[in-house]
Each structure stands twice: as structure tokens, then as C-alpha cells.
Amino acid sequence: MKILLLSMPDSFEHMPEVVVRMPNGALSSLAGNVDSHHEVAVADLILVQRQVRGTVERLVREMKPDVVGLSVMTFQRHTAKKIIALIRRLNPAARIVAGGYDPSLDADAYMDDSYAPVDFIVRGEGEITFRQLLRSIENNSGFDSIAGLSYRRDGNVFHNSDRHVSRLESSDIDMPNRKARVLGGYTLLGKQVDVVETSRGCTFDCSFCSIIEMRGRNFYTYSFDRVLADIRDARDQGARAIFIVDDNITLNVPRFEALCQAIMDAGLNSIDYIVQAMTSAIANHGETLAPLMRRAGFRYIFLGIENILENDLAFLRATSKNTKREAGRKSNATIKAIDYIHQNKMFVVGGLIVGNPDDTRESIEANLNFARQYVDWPYIQHPTPYPRTPMTKDFRERGLIINETLEAYDGTTAVVRTEHMSAEEVEFMRWKAERWMKVRHIPFALLHDRLFMLRNLRRIFAHTFRGSSIKSILGLEDERRAFERYRAIRQVERAYL
């Protein structure tokens, strides 16, 4: 059969497209785990944000797929529905499958007859479920025995039992098929970038995170032989930067240290690596871990700081993962972790969440000031009530959700208010401060790739200061007018079809 796999064009807006565009690793993994006689194409629509309709029309008409799969996050649902309707018009016979976080956590929304419903939903991990689904479609056999599948039959919707997550050490999940990608342009600061995973899962239960609902509290790892082969394949396909997309690689620090050594032993440390890490792991083990990371090629470390105030960390259920031990005492791990990263000439991408239920202007400003002082690149978000997360229940019970428009659930649009501030005021504070924090990183980016930065500096500034005028930048215009223009631009940007 012919299979077309699509990721949605909607993106988080922290960085301009010229700076970073990552592939969807889940779709490449699906492509690598179907039976070999199928013809598979993967199209990351984030690469064609201004030509989404034309690209989908071209791919469907040229390929005439038997099955179309879509990977969808919550804020991408509106776009996904439009693409589903478009595919129905172009190719009514195609079977349409949805997967990813949003369909997994709110399957009924994709079976609703008020929209163009999908035929199947792959819930949770998709590789084995999707492979079995294709076999059943091809053999015209039933679907009731496929774990992790939801489907429509004779006007009724059926949800099969959940599929147990893979332990990864077995041979159940094959390598990704990067050659199935039909669009190009993946980039990180001018270098071709790819994604690799070495483990899946997390054992923490942060209130804002969908991972626990998606797969439970667990942590499973691939063998180093498999990981190194995956890195080599990404490199051989042109990658010079790799984002290790593990949910929480620092859950097992000795393994992470051994992985760094294995990367060096394999001669793969000329690649620039980006990774997500807990502050506690870096703070408690940084004396040995951080130098190893740097020698292995790690450059950018996304730290899940979440918040610097203890009451906010408690609300986010993130206190324990941000705690260091020193002389028998416990304290916040963030500054110590940042120190280790900076001492070893790596950069901190600081993940912070502001606009929590009890936040005030003073508490938000404390986090913004911290980011100004310690973080190289800010990744500041607002708490967002994604389906079935503990945070959503808390906000709903307190009546703080002010926007149910899911396409606004992108992390940088404030859709909840606090007990003391409007959502608009929260977002304005973040927007006003974050622009200038990003400008501060430009000298470091110049050191990373001077030619790339000089060639694209104007586009980077234009994205960072969308809605701003020379007057507003110079303080000659009320910044709230610039903020309103920025919000209007964001509204237009979301209209991909």
C-alpha cells in the first residue's frame, strides 16, 4: 500500500523558522516500522508553513495514498481537522489515521461527526499498533484485537484496550526510516538537524505534562548499539546537529555518562548535540557529568527549571526534580546546574512556566529577572490546560481558564488567568521581557556560526520583534500597541489553510 504520513505545520513560536526547524521523529519511526513492501512518504508540514494546502494537494494527487496518517498535538487540532477535510475531498477512498498526544488523550474529538472524522486513532506508542493496523487493512481482517486502536464501524466508535509500552531493549521497534522524508530544510542555526531518542518515559508526575497520561510512569532505554547506529544514520543523511528527544534522559545519570563516553569512543562527538535535562541531575552530578557532556559534543542543554519559587514548583509538582543535596541539606538545584553547564562552555535553554494560579506581578518578575541573569536562551511558557493533565483539573475547579480555543494552546498564548492578574497581563509581561533576552544571545550565536548569523540577522530580529515599530523599540510608543499588533500577527500565522 501507499502510505502518506503528515506532521502539522503549527509550531511553537520561540524561534524563527530560519533558526530551527526539527523533523517529527515519531513519523520517521513509524515509517521504519511498517512492513517493507509498503511505499511510505513522510512530510513535515512545518517546512512549508506558507504552502500547506498546495503541498498536501500535490502529495495526495501524486501519491494517491491508500492510508494517510497525521501526528497531532493539542494546539494543532484545528489545523488537523482542516487537513483531514481536505484529504477527504481529494481522495475519499483513503483511510485516515490520527495519532500523537492529542488524539491519544482525547480520541472522541477525532471521531465526532460534526467534523470530518478519522477512520482510526492510534493511541500511545504507535509503531506496533500502526504496523498491525496496516496488515488488517491489507488483509481485510478485523480490528478488534489490535491493542491501542480506536476505530469506526457501521457508525459506531470502538476503543480497544490500551497497548503496553515497549521496553525498547527487544527488537520490537526498528530504526527510523529517514529516507522516507519528502521535504527538506531541517535546520538548527544553519546546520542540518535531526532527532534521535535513546530512551522513552519519565517517572515524575509534573502537573503540566501529558507523558504520564500518554504512557504511564516508566522509563525504558534502547541499547547503546542501537543508539549509536541511529546517530550514524542521522549523520549519514546529512545531520550535523542532533536533538536527543528523550523525555528525561537524566533519570539514569550513570547511563547518560556511559552514553557520552560511547559517543566519544565511536567518534561521533563532532556533532552538536542538544538535550533536555533535570536541574537536579546536573547539580548533583555535574562535576563529572558536565565535562563528559561537553567532550561528547553537547552544546545546548534545555533545563526544565519550571519556576524559581517554591510555591509555584509545588503547584507544578516539580519540586523534587529541582532539588540538590549538599552537606545533608536540600535546596533548589537550578543555579548550581547552570554553573556546571556554563563552566563547561555549554549553553542553557531555560524552560520556565509563569502565570500559575497564585502568581502576581512580583512573582512573575522574579522569574523573568532570573532568566535575564542566568539563562542564555529563554523558553518561557504559560501554563496550558492540555487534556487530562492534573493542571487542567486544578485550573478548571478554580474557574481560571478564560480561553477554550485549542489553537491558542501553544504555550506562549496565555489562556488562563491567575487569582491576581488577567491572562493578557501575564502574556504581556512575558512578551515584553523575552524579546530582549533573545537579543542577548546573538553574540553567542555569532560565535557558533558567524556567517549564518550575519546572513540571517535581519530575519531573526524581524521575528523576535514582530509587531514592534522603531518607535516602540525606542520607547516612543506605548508597548501595549506593539503587543496588540503582535497578537494580531500570531492570529494570522495560525491560519495555515
Tab-separated table of C-alpha atoms in Angstrom, residues 94-486:
chain	number	residue	atom	x	y	z
A	94	ALA	CA	-8.081	6.941	1.627
A	95	ARG	CA	-8.155	5.603	5.191
A	96	ILE	CA	-7.236	8.400	7.611
A	97	VAL	CA	-5.382	7.672	10.857
A	98	ALA	CA	-4.632	10.155	13.645
A	99	GLY	CA	-2.023	9.719	16.366
A	100	GLY	CA	0.117	11.685	18.784
A	101	TYR	CA	-0.658	13.357	22.098
A	102	ASP	CA	-3.986	14.971	21.232
A	103	PRO	CA	-5.787	12.015	19.606
A	104	SER	CA	-4.362	9.701	22.269
A	105	LEU	CA	-5.730	11.792	25.141
A	106	ASP	CA	-8.999	12.945	23.531
A	107	ALA	CA	-9.872	10.271	20.985
A	108	ASP	CA	-13.584	11.081	20.836
A	109	ALA	CA	-12.822	14.561	19.466
A	110	TYR	CA	-11.489	12.912	16.300
A	111	MET	CA	-14.496	10.616	15.891
A	112	ASP	CA	-17.056	13.438	16.172
A	113	ASP	CA	-19.383	13.562	13.151
A	114	SER	CA	-19.599	17.357	13.401
A	115	TYR	CA	-16.147	17.388	11.805
A	116	ALA	CA	-14.755	15.152	9.106
A	117	PRO	CA	-13.934	12.214	11.401
A	118	VAL	CA	-10.927	9.959	11.016
A	119	ASP	CA	-11.215	6.230	10.433
A	120	PHE	CA	-8.688	5.159	13.052
A	121	ILE	CA	-6.815	6.535	16.046
A	122	VAL	CA	-3.512	5.079	17.181
A	123	ARG	CA	-3.306	5.794	20.913
A	124	GLY	CA	0.017	5.946	22.734
A	125	GLU	CA	3.129	4.450	21.161
A	126	GLY	CA	2.376	3.944	17.517
A	127	GLU	CA	4.921	1.694	15.851
A	128	ILE	CA	3.435	-1.728	16.607
A	129	THR	CA	-0.201	-0.611	16.539
A	130	PHE	CA	0.212	1.098	13.161
A	131	ARG	CA	2.025	-1.907	11.680
A	132	GLN	CA	-0.775	-4.239	12.796
A	133	LEU	CA	-3.422	-1.824	11.523
A	134	LEU	CA	-1.874	-1.779	8.045
A	135	ARG	CA	-1.822	-5.573	7.985
A	136	SER	CA	-5.501	-5.711	8.929
A	137	ILE	CA	-6.437	-3.155	6.263
A	138	GLU	CA	-4.410	-5.008	3.657
A	139	ASN	CA	-5.854	-8.410	4.595
A	140	ASN	CA	-9.377	-7.047	5.088
A	141	SER	CA	-9.459	-8.591	8.563
A	142	GLY	CA	-10.957	-7.231	11.779
A	143	PHE	CA	-9.555	-4.524	14.044
A	144	ASP	CA	-10.939	-5.594	17.408
A	145	SER	CA	-7.774	-7.408	18.530
A	146	ILE	CA	-5.353	-4.513	17.897
A	147	ALA	CA	-4.385	-3.001	21.249
A	148	GLY	CA	-4.088	0.789	21.324
A	149	LEU	CA	-6.527	1.292	18.425
A	150	SER	CA	-9.790	3.239	18.217
A	151	TYR	CA	-11.912	2.893	15.086
A	152	ARG	CA	-15.300	3.465	13.467
A	153	ARG	CA	-17.523	0.694	12.150
A	154	ASP	CA	-21.119	0.971	10.954
A	155	GLY	CA	-21.498	4.381	12.545
A	156	ASN	CA	-20.219	3.213	15.926
A	157	VAL	CA	-16.923	4.027	17.644
A	158	PHE	CA	-14.841	1.337	19.335
A	159	HIS	CA	-11.899	1.847	21.696
A	160	ASN	CA	-9.733	-1.251	22.088
A	161	SER	CA	-7.709	-1.845	25.240
A	162	ASP	CA	-4.547	0.205	25.718
A	163	ARG	CA	-1.270	-1.154	24.412
A	164	HIS	CA	1.512	-1.736	26.917
A	165	VAL	CA	4.524	0.458	26.194
A	166	SER	CA	7.552	-1.192	24.635
A	167	ARG	CA	10.510	-1.989	26.869
A	168	LEU	CA	12.753	-0.960	23.912
A	169	GLU	CA	15.555	-3.441	24.643
A	170	SER	CA	13.756	-6.017	22.496
A	171	SER	CA	13.665	-5.893	18.707
A	172	ASP	CA	10.013	-4.766	18.606
A	173	ILE	CA	10.871	-1.283	17.333
A	174	ASP	CA	13.145	-0.897	14.325
A	175	MET	CA	15.264	2.103	13.366
A	176	PRO	CA	13.617	5.207	11.880
A	177	ASN	CA	13.372	5.490	8.105
A	178	ARG	CA	14.737	8.964	7.390
A	179	LYS	CA	14.861	8.268	3.651
A	180	ALA	CA	11.055	8.350	3.603
A	181	ARG	CA	11.074	12.131	4.142
A	182	VAL	CA	9.975	14.006	1.036
A	183	LEU	CA	10.568	17.606	2.183
A	184	GLY	CA	13.860	19.274	3.115
A	185	GLY	CA	15.038	22.206	5.174
A	186	TYR	CA	15.603	20.915	8.709
A	187	THR	CA	17.934	23.366	10.413
A	188	LEU	CA	19.479	24.495	13.678
A	189	LEU	CA	21.473	27.711	13.354
A	190	GLY	CA	22.401	26.867	9.784
A	191	LYS	CA	23.292	23.219	10.405
A	192	GLN	CA	21.145	20.336	9.212
A	193	VAL	CA	19.483	18.874	12.294
A	194	ASP	CA	17.859	15.560	13.117
A	195	VAL	CA	16.353	13.874	16.165
A	196	VAL	CA	17.398	10.700	17.975
A	197	GLU	CA	15.897	9.027	21.034
A	198	THR	CA	17.838	6.855	23.470
A	199	SER	CA	15.000	6.254	25.958
A	200	ARG	CA	11.302	6.828	26.489
A	201	GLY	CA	9.284	7.794	29.511
A	202	CYS	CA	9.569	9.606	32.814
A	203	THR	CA	8.779	8.619	36.400
A	204	PHE	CA	7.918	12.113	37.642
A	205	ASP	CA	4.330	13.390	37.610
A	206	CYS	CA	4.586	17.109	36.825
A	207	SER	CA	1.105	18.637	36.734
A	208	PHE	CA	1.586	20.242	33.304
A	209	CYS	CA	2.855	17.167	31.473
A	210	SER	CA	0.928	14.740	29.261
A	211	ILE	CA	3.538	11.969	29.326
A	212	ILE	CA	2.078	10.149	32.339
A	213	GLU	CA	-1.400	10.053	30.781
A	214	MET	CA	0.102	9.012	27.454
A	215	ARG	CA	2.282	6.124	28.663
A	216	GLY	CA	2.242	5.866	32.466
A	217	ARG	CA	5.166	6.358	34.852
A	218	ASN	CA	8.021	4.297	33.417
A	219	PHE	CA	11.462	4.636	31.886
A	220	TYR	CA	12.839	2.282	29.236
A	221	THR	CA	16.060	2.522	27.256
A	222	TYR	CA	17.496	1.477	23.911
A	223	SER	CA	20.817	-0.350	23.788
A	224	PHE	CA	23.871	1.773	23.040
A	225	ASP	CA	24.483	-0.226	19.848
A	226	ARG	CA	21.067	0.829	18.605
A	227	VAL	CA	21.535	4.457	19.706
A	228	LEU	CA	24.937	4.784	18.032
A	229	ALA	CA	23.597	3.210	14.830
A	230	ASP	CA	20.748	5.747	14.894
A	231	ILE	CA	23.186	8.646	15.330
A	232	ARG	CA	25.332	7.349	12.460
A	233	ASP	CA	22.275	7.067	10.233
A	234	ALA	CA	21.264	10.653	11.026
A	235	ARG	CA	24.816	11.813	10.303
A	236	ASP	CA	24.944	9.848	7.058
A	237	GLN	CA	21.702	11.558	5.990
A	238	GLY	CA	23.431	14.917	6.461
A	239	ALA	CA	22.787	15.873	10.100
A	240	ARG	CA	25.456	17.987	11.777
A	241	ALA	CA	23.309	18.701	14.833
A	242	ILE	CA	21.149	16.203	16.729
A	243	PHE	CA	18.424	16.842	19.275
A	244	ILE	CA	18.214	13.911	21.687
A	245	VAL	CA	14.476	13.966	22.324
A	246	ASP	CA	14.267	11.646	25.343
A	247	ASP	CA	11.515	12.541	27.794
A	248	ASN	CA	14.051	12.529	30.644
A	249	ILE	CA	17.495	11.150	29.810
A	250	THR	CA	18.899	12.292	33.177
A	251	LEU	CA	16.721	9.884	35.166
A	252	ASN	CA	19.686	7.499	34.951
A	253	VAL	CA	22.851	9.590	35.262
A	254	PRO	CA	25.357	6.672	35.150
A	255	ARG	CA	23.764	5.542	31.875
A	256	PHE	CA	23.934	9.082	30.480
A	257	GLU	CA	27.609	9.327	31.442
A	258	ALA	CA	28.260	5.982	29.756
A	259	LEU	CA	26.410	7.191	26.658
A	260	CYS	CA	28.624	10.285	26.480
A	261	GLN	CA	31.682	8.038	26.627
A	262	ALA	CA	30.221	5.717	23.978
A	263	ILE	CA	29.621	8.688	21.661
A	264	MET	CA	33.259	9.708	22.050
A	265	ASP	CA	34.554	6.158	21.594
A	266	ALA	CA	32.518	5.885	18.380
A	267	GLY	CA	33.976	9.135	17.013
A	268	LEU	CA	30.553	10.793	16.895
A	269	ASN	CA	31.435	13.777	19.081
A	270	SER	CA	31.940	16.192	16.172
A	271	ILE	CA	28.153	16.546	16.034
A	272	ASP	CA	26.442	19.320	18.019
A	273	TYR	CA	24.021	17.705	20.474
A	274	ILE	CA	21.019	19.264	22.190
A	275	VAL	CA	19.372	17.527	25.138
A	276	GLN	CA	16.715	18.058	27.794
A	277	ALA	CA	17.874	17.655	31.400
A	278	MET	CA	16.718	17.968	35.000
A	279	THR	CA	18.399	20.627	37.119
A	280	SER	CA	18.752	18.142	39.997
A	281	ALA	CA	20.704	15.650	37.886
A	282	ILE	CA	23.130	18.287	36.622
A	283	ALA	CA	23.515	19.917	40.058
A	284	ASN	CA	24.079	16.648	41.921
A	285	HIS	CA	26.370	15.019	39.331
A	286	GLY	CA	27.672	17.935	37.282
A	287	GLU	CA	31.263	17.740	38.461
A	288	THR	CA	31.761	14.570	36.403
A	289	LEU	CA	28.723	14.650	34.096
A	290	ALA	CA	29.069	18.159	32.638
A	291	PRO	CA	32.681	17.765	31.376
A	292	LEU	CA	31.729	14.430	29.800
A	293	MET	CA	28.756	16.024	28.070
A	294	ARG	CA	30.887	18.791	26.612
A	295	ARG	CA	33.570	16.411	25.339
A	296	ALA	CA	30.849	14.263	23.758
A	297	GLY	CA	29.623	17.251	21.743
A	298	PHE	CA	26.711	18.589	23.781
A	299	ARG	CA	26.222	22.318	23.174
A	300	TYR	CA	22.693	23.348	24.172
A	301	ILE	CA	21.084	21.997	27.358
A	302	PHE	CA	17.352	22.526	27.810
A	303	LEU	CA	16.913	22.768	31.581
A	304	GLY	CA	13.457	22.161	32.990
A	305	ILE	CA	13.758	24.914	35.582
A	306	GLU	CA	9.950	25.345	35.512
A	307	ASN	CA	9.953	28.099	38.165
A	308	ILE	CA	12.286	29.515	40.813
A	309	LEU	CA	9.640	29.957	43.534
A	310	GLU	CA	8.858	27.053	45.833
A	311	ASN	CA	5.082	27.556	45.918
A	312	ASP	CA	4.938	27.553	42.119
A	313	LEU	CA	7.139	24.455	41.953
A	314	ALA	CA	4.751	22.764	44.371
A	315	PHE	CA	1.769	23.611	42.143
A	316	LEU	CA	3.670	22.296	39.114
A	317	ARG	CA	4.640	19.145	41.070
A	318	ALA	CA	8.231	19.851	40.075
A	319	THR	CA	9.928	20.389	43.444
A	320	SER	CA	11.720	17.046	43.690
A	321	LYS	CA	13.264	17.201	40.227
A	322	ASN	CA	14.664	20.658	41.008
A	323	THR	CA	16.306	19.794	44.339
A	324	LYS	CA	20.008	19.329	45.045
A	325	ARG	CA	21.644	17.680	48.037
A	326	GLU	CA	24.579	19.386	49.717
A	327	ALA	CA	26.007	18.719	53.192
A	328	GLY	CA	22.873	16.791	54.093
A	329	ARG	CA	20.596	19.683	53.149
A	330	LYS	CA	18.163	20.094	50.277
A	331	SER	CA	17.906	23.279	48.229
A	332	ASN	CA	16.940	24.463	44.750
A	333	ALA	CA	19.257	22.953	42.148
A	334	THR	CA	18.912	25.474	39.351
A	335	ILE	CA	21.830	27.857	39.897
A	336	LYS	CA	24.254	25.016	40.634
A	337	ALA	CA	23.176	23.211	37.458
A	338	ILE	CA	23.589	26.364	35.377
A	339	ASP	CA	27.044	26.955	36.861
A	340	TYR	CA	28.208	23.471	35.822
A	341	ILE	CA	26.854	23.972	32.300
A	342	HIS	CA	28.484	27.383	31.877
A	343	GLN	CA	31.802	26.258	33.381
A	344	ASN	CA	31.966	23.656	30.630
A	345	LYS	CA	31.141	26.134	27.854
A	346	MET	CA	27.662	24.859	27.107
A	347	PHE	CA	24.536	26.994	26.705
A	348	VAL	CA	21.400	26.944	28.860
A	349	VAL	CA	17.985	26.958	27.231
A	350	GLY	CA	15.871	27.798	30.265
A	351	GLY	CA	12.379	26.343	30.467
A	352	LEU	CA	10.173	28.417	32.783
A	353	ILE	CA	6.403	28.488	33.371
A	354	VAL	CA	4.810	31.760	34.522
A	355	GLY	CA	1.157	32.603	35.087
A	356	ASN	CA	0.375	29.931	37.677
A	357	PRO	CA	-2.788	30.294	39.807
A	358	ASP	CA	-1.289	32.337	42.642
A	359	ASP	CA	1.177	34.338	40.548
A	360	THR	CA	1.422	38.090	40.988
A	361	ARG	CA	3.359	40.663	39.004
A	362	GLU	CA	6.134	40.321	41.580
A	363	SER	CA	6.409	36.533	41.305
A	364	ILE	CA	6.451	36.638	37.504
A	365	GLU	CA	9.028	39.428	37.523
A	366	ALA	CA	11.216	37.356	39.868
A	367	ASN	CA	11.295	34.562	37.266
A	368	LEU	CA	11.925	36.983	34.408
A	369	ASN	CA	14.795	38.593	36.319
A	370	PHE	CA	16.258	35.155	36.977
A	371	ALA	CA	16.101	34.339	33.269
A	372	ARG	CA	17.786	37.633	32.395
A	373	GLN	CA	20.635	36.899	34.771
A	374	TYR	CA	21.284	33.195	34.251
A	375	VAL	CA	19.676	31.840	31.074
A	376	ASP	CA	21.306	32.011	27.634
A	377	TRP	CA	18.112	31.431	25.658
A	378	PRO	CA	14.675	31.797	27.297
A	379	TYR	CA	11.939	29.250	26.705
A	380	ILE	CA	9.237	30.841	28.827
A	381	GLN	CA	5.740	29.429	28.615
A	382	HIS	CA	2.374	29.885	30.247
A	383	PRO	CA	0.581	27.016	31.997
A	384	THR	CA	-1.733	25.397	29.466
A	385	PRO	CA	-4.670	23.087	30.319
A	386	TYR	CA	-3.937	20.184	27.990
A	387	PRO	CA	-6.418	17.269	28.051
A	388	ARG	CA	-6.348	15.074	31.177
A	389	THR	CA	-3.363	16.731	32.878
A	390	PRO	CA	-3.637	17.416	36.648
A	391	MET	CA	-3.090	21.108	35.902
A	392	THR	CA	-6.246	21.222	33.794
A	393	LYS	CA	-8.345	19.898	36.666
A	394	ASP	CA	-6.875	22.483	39.064
A	395	PHE	CA	-7.468	25.431	36.736
A	396	ARG	CA	-10.993	24.324	35.867
A	397	GLU	CA	-12.003	23.863	39.502
A	398	ARG	CA	-10.753	27.368	40.280
A	399	GLY	CA	-12.504	28.892	37.253
A	400	LEU	CA	-9.268	30.308	35.807
A	401	ILE	CA	-9.497	29.055	32.200
A	402	ILE	CA	-10.533	32.004	30.031
A	403	ASN	CA	-9.908	30.595	26.539
A	404	GLU	CA	-11.088	27.203	25.238
A	405	THR	CA	-9.812	27.842	21.692
A	406	LEU	CA	-7.349	24.986	21.316
A	407	GLU	CA	-5.263	26.566	18.550
A	408	ALA	CA	-4.230	29.129	21.182
A	409	TYR	CA	-2.835	26.342	23.401
A	410	ASP	CA	0.692	26.839	22.069
A	411	GLY	CA	2.366	27.675	25.374
A	412	THR	CA	3.070	31.317	24.584
A	413	THR	CA	-0.550	32.432	24.435
A	414	ALA	CA	-1.898	32.862	27.969
A	415	VAL	CA	-5.224	31.021	28.130
A	416	VAL	CA	-5.593	31.027	31.921
A	417	ARG	CA	-5.634	33.917	34.348
A	418	THR	CA	-4.198	33.935	37.853
A	419	GLU	CA	-6.040	34.833	41.040
A	420	HIS	CA	-4.417	38.268	40.800
A	421	MET	CA	-3.792	39.004	37.106
A	422	SER	CA	-5.578	38.768	33.775
A	423	ALA	CA	-4.256	36.353	31.169
A	424	GLU	CA	-3.478	39.281	28.878
A	425	GLU	CA	-1.326	40.954	31.531
A	426	VAL	CA	0.590	37.721	32.150
A	427	GLU	CA	1.289	37.296	28.443
A	428	PHE	CA	2.273	40.945	28.045
A	429	MET	CA	4.887	40.685	30.811
A	430	ARG	CA	6.412	37.585	29.224
A	431	TRP	CA	6.377	39.011	25.693
A	432	LYS	CA	7.853	42.364	26.738
A	433	ALA	CA	10.800	40.798	28.577
A	434	GLU	CA	11.548	37.758	26.443
A	435	ARG	CA	12.325	39.704	23.252
A	436	TRP	CA	15.305	41.407	24.825
A	437	MET	CA	16.565	38.211	26.454
A	438	LYS	CA	16.751	36.649	22.993
A	439	VAL	CA	18.744	39.603	21.661
A	440	ARG	CA	21.329	38.998	24.389
A	441	HIS	CA	22.107	35.580	22.908
A	442	ILE	CA	23.063	36.938	19.491
A	443	PRO	CA	26.792	37.414	20.341
A	444	PHE	CA	26.998	33.747	21.402
A	445	ALA	CA	25.211	32.669	18.223
A	446	LEU	CA	27.721	34.689	16.197
A	447	LEU	CA	30.498	32.621	17.754
A	448	HIS	CA	28.586	29.465	16.848
A	449	ASP	CA	28.237	30.358	13.155
A	450	ARG	CA	29.190	33.913	12.220
A	451	LEU	CA	28.324	33.634	8.518
A	452	PHE	CA	24.877	32.179	9.182
A	453	MET	CA	24.033	34.845	11.748
A	454	LEU	CA	25.219	37.748	9.606
A	455	ARG	CA	23.242	36.400	6.658
A	456	ASN	CA	20.037	35.987	8.674
A	457	LEU	CA	20.253	38.610	11.411
A	458	ARG	CA	17.558	40.777	9.859
A	459	ARG	CA	15.075	37.902	9.668
A	460	ILE	CA	15.849	36.899	13.252
A	461	PHE	CA	15.225	40.432	14.508
A	462	ALA	CA	12.038	40.693	12.441
A	463	HIS	CA	10.651	37.526	14.042
A	464	THR	CA	11.711	38.449	17.573
A	465	PHE	CA	10.186	41.928	17.344
A	466	ARG	CA	7.045	41.105	15.352
A	467	GLY	CA	4.513	43.861	15.871
A	468	SER	CA	7.114	46.283	17.194
A	469	SER	CA	7.959	49.538	15.478
A	470	ILE	CA	11.086	51.649	15.721
A	471	LYS	CA	9.067	53.964	17.943
A	472	SER	CA	8.071	51.195	20.341
A	473	ILE	CA	11.620	49.826	20.493
A	474	LEU	CA	12.927	53.311	21.315
A	475	GLY	CA	10.229	53.827	23.926
A	476	LEU	CA	8.363	56.469	21.900
A	477	GLU	CA	5.189	54.395	21.563
A	478	ASP	CA	3.124	52.554	24.143
A	479	GLU	CA	4.397	48.966	24.064
A	480	ARG	CA	0.865	47.681	24.504
A	481	ARG	CA	0.078	48.858	20.988
A	482	ALA	CA	3.014	46.800	19.727
A	483	PHE	CA	1.768	43.874	21.822
A	484	GLU	CA	-1.670	44.068	20.223
A	485	ARG	CA	-0.077	44.078	16.761
A	486	TYR	CA	1.994	41.039	17.768
